[in-house]
Short mmCIF file of C-alpha atoms in Angstrom, two decimals:
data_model
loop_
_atom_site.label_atom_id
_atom_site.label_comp_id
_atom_site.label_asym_id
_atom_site.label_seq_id
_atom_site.Cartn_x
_atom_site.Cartn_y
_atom_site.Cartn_z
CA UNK K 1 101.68 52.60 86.65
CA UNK K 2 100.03 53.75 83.71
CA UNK K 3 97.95 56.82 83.67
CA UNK K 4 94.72 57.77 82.32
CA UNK K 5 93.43 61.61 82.43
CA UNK K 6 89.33 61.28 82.03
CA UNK K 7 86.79 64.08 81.82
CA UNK K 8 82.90 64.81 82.12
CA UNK K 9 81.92 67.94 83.27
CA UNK K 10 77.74 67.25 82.21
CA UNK K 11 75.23 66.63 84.30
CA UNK K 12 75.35 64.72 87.80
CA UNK K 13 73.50 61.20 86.45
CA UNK K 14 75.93 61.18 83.43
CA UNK K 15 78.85 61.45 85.84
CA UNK K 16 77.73 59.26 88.41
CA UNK K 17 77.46 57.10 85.82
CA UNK K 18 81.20 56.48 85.15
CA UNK K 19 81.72 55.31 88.66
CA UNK K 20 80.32 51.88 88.48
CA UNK K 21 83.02 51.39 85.07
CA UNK K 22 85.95 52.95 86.81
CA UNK K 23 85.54 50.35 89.41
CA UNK K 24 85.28 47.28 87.69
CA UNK K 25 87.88 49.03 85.03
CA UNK K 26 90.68 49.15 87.85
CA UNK K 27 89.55 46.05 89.43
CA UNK K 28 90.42 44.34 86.56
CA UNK K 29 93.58 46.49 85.47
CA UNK K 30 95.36 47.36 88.67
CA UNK K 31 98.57 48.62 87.41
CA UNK K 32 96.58 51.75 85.87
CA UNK K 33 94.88 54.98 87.59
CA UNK K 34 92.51 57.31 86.50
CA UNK K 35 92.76 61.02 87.16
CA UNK K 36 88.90 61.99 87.06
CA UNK K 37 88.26 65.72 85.84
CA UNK K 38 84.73 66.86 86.79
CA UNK K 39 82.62 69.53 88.61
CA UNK K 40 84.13 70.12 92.54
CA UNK K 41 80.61 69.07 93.77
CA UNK K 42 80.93 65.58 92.38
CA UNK K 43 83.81 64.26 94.28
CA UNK K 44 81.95 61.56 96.71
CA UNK K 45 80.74 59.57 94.14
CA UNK K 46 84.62 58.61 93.42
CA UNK K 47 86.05 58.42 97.29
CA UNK K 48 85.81 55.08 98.18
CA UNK K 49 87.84 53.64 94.23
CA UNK K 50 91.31 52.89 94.96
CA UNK K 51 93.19 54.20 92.05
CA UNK K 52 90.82 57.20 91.03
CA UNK K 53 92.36 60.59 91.55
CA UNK K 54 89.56 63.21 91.55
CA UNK K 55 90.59 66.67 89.96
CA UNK K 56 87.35 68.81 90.50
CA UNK K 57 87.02 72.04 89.05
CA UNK K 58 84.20 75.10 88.87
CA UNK K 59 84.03 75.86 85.11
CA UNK K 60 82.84 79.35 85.61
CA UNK K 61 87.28 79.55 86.32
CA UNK K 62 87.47 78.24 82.41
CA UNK K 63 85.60 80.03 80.49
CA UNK K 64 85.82 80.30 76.68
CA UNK K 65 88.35 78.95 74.43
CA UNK K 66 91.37 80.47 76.60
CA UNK K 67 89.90 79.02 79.81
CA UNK K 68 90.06 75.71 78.41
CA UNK K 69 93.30 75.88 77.14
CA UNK K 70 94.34 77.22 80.17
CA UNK K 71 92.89 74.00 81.94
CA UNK K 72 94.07 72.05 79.52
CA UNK K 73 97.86 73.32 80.17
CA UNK K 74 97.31 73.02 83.72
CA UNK K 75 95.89 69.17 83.78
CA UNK K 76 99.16 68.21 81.70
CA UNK K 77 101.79 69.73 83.88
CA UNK K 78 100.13 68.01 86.75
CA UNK K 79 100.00 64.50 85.93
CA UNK K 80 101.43 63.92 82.98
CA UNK K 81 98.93 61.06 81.37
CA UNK K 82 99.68 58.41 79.19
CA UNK K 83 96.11 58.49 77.49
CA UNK K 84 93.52 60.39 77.35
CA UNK K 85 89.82 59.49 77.75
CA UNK K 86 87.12 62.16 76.43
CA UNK K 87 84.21 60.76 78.37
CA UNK K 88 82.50 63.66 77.35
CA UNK K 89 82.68 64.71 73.11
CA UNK K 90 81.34 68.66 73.52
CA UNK K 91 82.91 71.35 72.60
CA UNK K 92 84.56 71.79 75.41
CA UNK K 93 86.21 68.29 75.80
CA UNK K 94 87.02 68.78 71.95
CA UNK K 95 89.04 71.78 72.47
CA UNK K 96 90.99 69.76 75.48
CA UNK K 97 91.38 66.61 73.01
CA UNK K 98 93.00 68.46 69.90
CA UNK K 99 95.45 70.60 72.54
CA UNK K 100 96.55 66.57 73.83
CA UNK K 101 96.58 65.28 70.34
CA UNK K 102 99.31 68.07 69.45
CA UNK K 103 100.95 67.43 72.53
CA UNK K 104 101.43 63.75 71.16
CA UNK K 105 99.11 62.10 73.71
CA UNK K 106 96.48 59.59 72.28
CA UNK K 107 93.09 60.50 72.97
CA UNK K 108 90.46 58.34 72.71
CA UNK K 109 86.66 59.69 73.16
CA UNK K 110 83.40 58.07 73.61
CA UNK K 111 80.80 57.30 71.01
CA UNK K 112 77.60 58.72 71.49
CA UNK K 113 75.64 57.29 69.04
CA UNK K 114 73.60 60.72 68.38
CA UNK K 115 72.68 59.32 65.27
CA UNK K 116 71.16 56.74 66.58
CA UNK K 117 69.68 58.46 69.39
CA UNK K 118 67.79 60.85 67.17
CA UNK K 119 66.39 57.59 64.91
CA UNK K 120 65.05 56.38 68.30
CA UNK K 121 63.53 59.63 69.12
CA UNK K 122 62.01 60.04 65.94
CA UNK K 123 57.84 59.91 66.57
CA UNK K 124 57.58 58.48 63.07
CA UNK K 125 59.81 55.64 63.53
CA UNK K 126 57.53 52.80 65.21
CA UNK K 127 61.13 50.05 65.39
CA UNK K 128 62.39 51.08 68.66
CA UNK K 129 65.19 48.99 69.83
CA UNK K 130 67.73 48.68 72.61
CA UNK K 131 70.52 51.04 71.98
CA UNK K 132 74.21 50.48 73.47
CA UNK K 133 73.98 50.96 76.99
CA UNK K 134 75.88 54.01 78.46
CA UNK K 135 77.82 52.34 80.71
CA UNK K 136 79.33 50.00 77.98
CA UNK K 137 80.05 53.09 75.88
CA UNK K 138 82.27 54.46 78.45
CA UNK K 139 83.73 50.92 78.99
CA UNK K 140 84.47 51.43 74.95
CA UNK K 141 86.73 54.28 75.61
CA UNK K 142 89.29 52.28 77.54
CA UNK K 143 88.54 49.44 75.58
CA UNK K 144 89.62 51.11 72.34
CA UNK K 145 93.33 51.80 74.12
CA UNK K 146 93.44 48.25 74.32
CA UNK K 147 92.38 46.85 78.02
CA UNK K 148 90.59 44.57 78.75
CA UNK K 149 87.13 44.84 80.60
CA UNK K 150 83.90 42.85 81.51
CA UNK K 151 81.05 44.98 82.58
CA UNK K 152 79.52 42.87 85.58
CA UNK K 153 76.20 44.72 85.58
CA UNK K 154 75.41 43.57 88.66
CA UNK K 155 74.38 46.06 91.75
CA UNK K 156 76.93 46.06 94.96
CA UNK K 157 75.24 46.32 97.83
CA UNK K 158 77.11 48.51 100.38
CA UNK K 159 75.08 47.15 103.52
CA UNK K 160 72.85 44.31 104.32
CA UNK K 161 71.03 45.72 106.88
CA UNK K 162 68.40 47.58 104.87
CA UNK K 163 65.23 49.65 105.76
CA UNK K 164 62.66 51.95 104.40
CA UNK K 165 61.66 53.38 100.85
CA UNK K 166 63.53 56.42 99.18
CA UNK K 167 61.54 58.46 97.12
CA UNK K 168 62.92 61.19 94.36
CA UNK K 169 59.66 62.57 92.69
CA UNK K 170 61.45 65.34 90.69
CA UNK K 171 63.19 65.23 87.57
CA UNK K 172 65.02 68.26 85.45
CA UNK K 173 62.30 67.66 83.06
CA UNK K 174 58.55 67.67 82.98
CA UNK K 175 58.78 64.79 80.60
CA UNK K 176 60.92 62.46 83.09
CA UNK K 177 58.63 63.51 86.24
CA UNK K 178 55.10 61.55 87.83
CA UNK K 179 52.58 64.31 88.00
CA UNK K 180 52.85 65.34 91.63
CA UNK K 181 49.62 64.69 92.59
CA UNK K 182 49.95 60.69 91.76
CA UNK K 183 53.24 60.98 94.26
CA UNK K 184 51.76 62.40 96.86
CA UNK K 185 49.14 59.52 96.41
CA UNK K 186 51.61 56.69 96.07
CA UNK K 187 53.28 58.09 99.12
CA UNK K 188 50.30 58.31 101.03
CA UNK K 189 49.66 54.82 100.36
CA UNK K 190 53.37 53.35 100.65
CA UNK K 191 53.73 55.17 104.25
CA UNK K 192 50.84 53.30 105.86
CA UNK K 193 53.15 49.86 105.82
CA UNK K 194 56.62 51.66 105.53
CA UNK K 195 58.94 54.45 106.51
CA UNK K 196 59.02 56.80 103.16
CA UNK K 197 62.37 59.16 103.05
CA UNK K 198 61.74 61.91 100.14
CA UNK K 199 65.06 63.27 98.45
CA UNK K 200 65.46 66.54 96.18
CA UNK K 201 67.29 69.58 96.40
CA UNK K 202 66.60 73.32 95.58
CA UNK K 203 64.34 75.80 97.55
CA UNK K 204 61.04 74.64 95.56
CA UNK K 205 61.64 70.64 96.01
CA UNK K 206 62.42 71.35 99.44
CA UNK K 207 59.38 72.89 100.50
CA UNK K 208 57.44 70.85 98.73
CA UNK K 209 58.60 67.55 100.69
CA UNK K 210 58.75 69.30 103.59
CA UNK K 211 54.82 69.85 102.95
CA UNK K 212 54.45 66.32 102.48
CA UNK K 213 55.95 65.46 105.55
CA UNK K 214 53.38 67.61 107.63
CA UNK K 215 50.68 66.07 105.67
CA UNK K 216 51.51 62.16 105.78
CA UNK K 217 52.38 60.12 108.93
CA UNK K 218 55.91 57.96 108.59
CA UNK K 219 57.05 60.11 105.91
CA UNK K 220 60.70 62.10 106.46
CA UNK K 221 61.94 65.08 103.94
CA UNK K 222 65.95 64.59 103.79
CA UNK K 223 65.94 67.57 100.86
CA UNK K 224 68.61 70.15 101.70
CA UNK K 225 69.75 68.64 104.68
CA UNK K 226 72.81 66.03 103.27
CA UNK K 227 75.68 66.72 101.63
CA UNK K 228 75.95 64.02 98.75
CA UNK K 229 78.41 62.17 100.93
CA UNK K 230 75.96 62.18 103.51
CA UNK K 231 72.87 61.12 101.03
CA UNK K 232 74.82 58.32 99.00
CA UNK K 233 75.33 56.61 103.00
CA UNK K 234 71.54 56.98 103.06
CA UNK K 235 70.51 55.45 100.04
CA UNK K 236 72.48 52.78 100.83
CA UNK K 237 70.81 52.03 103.96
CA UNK K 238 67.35 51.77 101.74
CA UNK K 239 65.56 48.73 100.76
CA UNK K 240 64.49 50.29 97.55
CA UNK K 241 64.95 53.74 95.90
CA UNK K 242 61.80 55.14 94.08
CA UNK K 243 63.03 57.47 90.99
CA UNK K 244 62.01 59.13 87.94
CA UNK K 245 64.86 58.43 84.99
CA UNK K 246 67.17 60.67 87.16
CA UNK K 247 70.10 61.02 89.03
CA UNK K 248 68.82 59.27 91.82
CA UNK K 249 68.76 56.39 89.60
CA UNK K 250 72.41 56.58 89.21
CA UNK K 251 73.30 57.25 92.50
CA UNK K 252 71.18 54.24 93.84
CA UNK K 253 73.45 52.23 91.64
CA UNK K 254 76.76 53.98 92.95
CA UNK K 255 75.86 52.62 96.50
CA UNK K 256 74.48 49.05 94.95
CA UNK K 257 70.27 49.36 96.40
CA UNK K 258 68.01 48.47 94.04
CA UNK K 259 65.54 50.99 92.30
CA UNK K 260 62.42 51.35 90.49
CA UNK K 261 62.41 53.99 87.45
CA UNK K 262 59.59 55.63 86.03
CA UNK K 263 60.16 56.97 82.96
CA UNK K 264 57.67 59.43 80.60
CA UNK K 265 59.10 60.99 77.79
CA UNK K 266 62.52 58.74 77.82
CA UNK K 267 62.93 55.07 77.59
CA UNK K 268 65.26 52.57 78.72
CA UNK K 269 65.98 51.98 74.77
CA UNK K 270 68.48 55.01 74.86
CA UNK K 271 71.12 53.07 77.12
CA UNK K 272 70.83 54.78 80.36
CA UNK K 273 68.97 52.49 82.56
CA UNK K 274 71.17 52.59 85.82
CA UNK K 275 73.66 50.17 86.41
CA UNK K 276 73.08 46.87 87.43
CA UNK K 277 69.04 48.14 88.01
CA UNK K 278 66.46 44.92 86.40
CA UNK K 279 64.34 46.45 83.31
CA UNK K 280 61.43 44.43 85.57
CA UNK K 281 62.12 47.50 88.11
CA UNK K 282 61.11 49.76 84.83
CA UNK K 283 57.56 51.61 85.27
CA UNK K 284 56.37 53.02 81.52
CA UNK K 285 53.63 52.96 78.85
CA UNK K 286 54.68 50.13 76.63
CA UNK K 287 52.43 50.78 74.17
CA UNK K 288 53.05 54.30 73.00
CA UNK K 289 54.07 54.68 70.02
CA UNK K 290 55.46 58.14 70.08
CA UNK K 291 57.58 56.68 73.34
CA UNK K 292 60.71 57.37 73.37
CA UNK K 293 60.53 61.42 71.95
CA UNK K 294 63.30 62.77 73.84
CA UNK K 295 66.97 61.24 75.19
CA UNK K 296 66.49 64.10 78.07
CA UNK K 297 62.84 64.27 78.61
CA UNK K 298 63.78 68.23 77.56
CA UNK K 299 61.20 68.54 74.84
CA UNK K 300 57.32 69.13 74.85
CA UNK K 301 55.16 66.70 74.60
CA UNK K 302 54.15 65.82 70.33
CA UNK K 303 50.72 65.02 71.81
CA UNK K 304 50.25 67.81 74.17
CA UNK K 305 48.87 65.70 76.79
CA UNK K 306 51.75 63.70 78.62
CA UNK K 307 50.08 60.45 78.45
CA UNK K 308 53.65 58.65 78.89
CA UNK K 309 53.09 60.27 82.58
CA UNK K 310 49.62 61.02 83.15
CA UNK K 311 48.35 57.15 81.67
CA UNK K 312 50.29 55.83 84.65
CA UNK K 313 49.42 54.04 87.33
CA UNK K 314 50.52 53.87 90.86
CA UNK K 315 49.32 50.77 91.19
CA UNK K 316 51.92 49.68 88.84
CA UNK K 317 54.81 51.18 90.87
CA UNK K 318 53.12 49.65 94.21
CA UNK K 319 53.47 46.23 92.31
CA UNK K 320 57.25 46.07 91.54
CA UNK K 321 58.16 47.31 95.31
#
């Protein structure tokens, strides 16, 4: 059995992210296992991959250069990998990298494409295309040590019996999130023909959506009550998933129920449309020429009045459900 020691400690979306590839990876490479390294928290979205051993970890145990050595010591001893997989390419995954590459492991990491990214980003530049698509850059990584794997992008259902809308109306980012006030209209207008169940998380979402609730009939606020166990098993009861570009997104993809993205700031273009999710479930300003301006949706808006959000409208999400 060979062994492969992977690690992405970043945000939830860009983790969930690898699951869909580690599947289809070990589907089509049996004789190999992964040993996962990421934040304790995200440990459900690998539980039901044969193969996948999940090594979670708070960071605030690894801090600094030392800390990372430390972990880096500690990951070896354990498992002993054949390669190594920087799904990751930060500082801190470079520090783990050169400590295997001394070691005499092969390490292979993940190409970004940051130059490419920023191009795409650039306001000036009016030739926007498709980038490399995430998922197919981490598929690179394993490719690169020489397996072999097809990407199927196609979404897995986890049951057939479906039922009722999911709705995540917050993003990290003002430039990834619907003005609230067009939500709470498209929900208002969604939850007269079907049962609307709002996700979040945090004290601020939850009260908000717990507001909601009180205010529209056939609405229910699942916001700090599931752990993510709990929520992936309810998205994958869904008939649809409504998201900004956000983890949602990702995790919608995890359980295989189809979503439609609305996206501001970002755009598809940068690769990290979810998996196996249609580009006809996309809701955006095509014609913006300043669209994309950010990979993240982190920075302000170059206009300074959000029209990639606030020129949208719900009728056009209403339309794709």
């Amino acid at each position: 059995m060979t062994r492969i020691l992977a690690y992405r400690f970043s945000a939830f979306g860009d983790v969930a992210m690898t699951m869909p590839v580690f599947r289809e990876f070990l589907e089509q490479n049996p004789d190999v296992e992964i040993v996962m390294v990421s934040r304790n928290n995200f440990e459900s979205l690998f539980a039901d991959i044969p193969n996948v051993i999940f090594h979670g970890i708070d960071l605030d145990e690894y801090k600094g250069f030392l800390g990372i050595r430390r972990l880096g010591k500690e990951l070896l001893k354990l498992y002993k990998p054949d390669y190594v997989a920087d799904l990751h390419d930060v500082i801190r995954s470079k520090i783990l990298d050169k400590l295997y590459v001394r070691k005499g492991l092969k390490v292979f990491k993940i190409n970004k494409g940051k130059e490419e990214k920023e191009n795409l980003t650039n306001v000036w530049n009016l030739d926007k295309i498709q980038l490399r698509k995430t998922v197919e850059r981490y598929a690179d990584v394993f490719r690169d040590m020489g397996f072999k794997l097809e990407l199927s992008h196609q979404l897995r259902p986890q049951t057939i019996q479906k039922s009722g809308i999911g709705f995540a109306p917050f993003a990290q980012h003002k430039g990834k999130m619907l003005p609230l006030e067009k939500s709470f209209e498209l929900v208002k207008i969604l939850a007269q023909k079907n049962t609307i169940y709002f996700f979040g998380g945090g004290k601020k979402e939850t009260e908000t959506l717990e507001s909601w609730e009180q205010q529209i009939p056939n609405t229910k606020s699942l916001a700090g009550k599931l752990n993510l166990s709990e929520e992936l098993n309810r998205i994958a009861q869904l008939e649809v998933m409504i998201s900004m570009d956000s983890a949602n997104m990702h995790l919608a993809s995890v359980v295989g129920t189809r979503c439609v993205s609305i996206w501001g700031s970002t755009h598809p273009y940068a690769g990290f449309l979810g998996f196996g999710q249609s580009e006809d479930d996309v809701v955006q300003i095509k014609d913006l020429t300043c669209r994309p301006c950010s990979v993240f949706g982190d920075k302000e808006c170059f206009r300074g009045d959000w029209a990639c959000l606030e020129e949208i409208n719900v009728q056009q999400i209403i339309n794709k459900i």
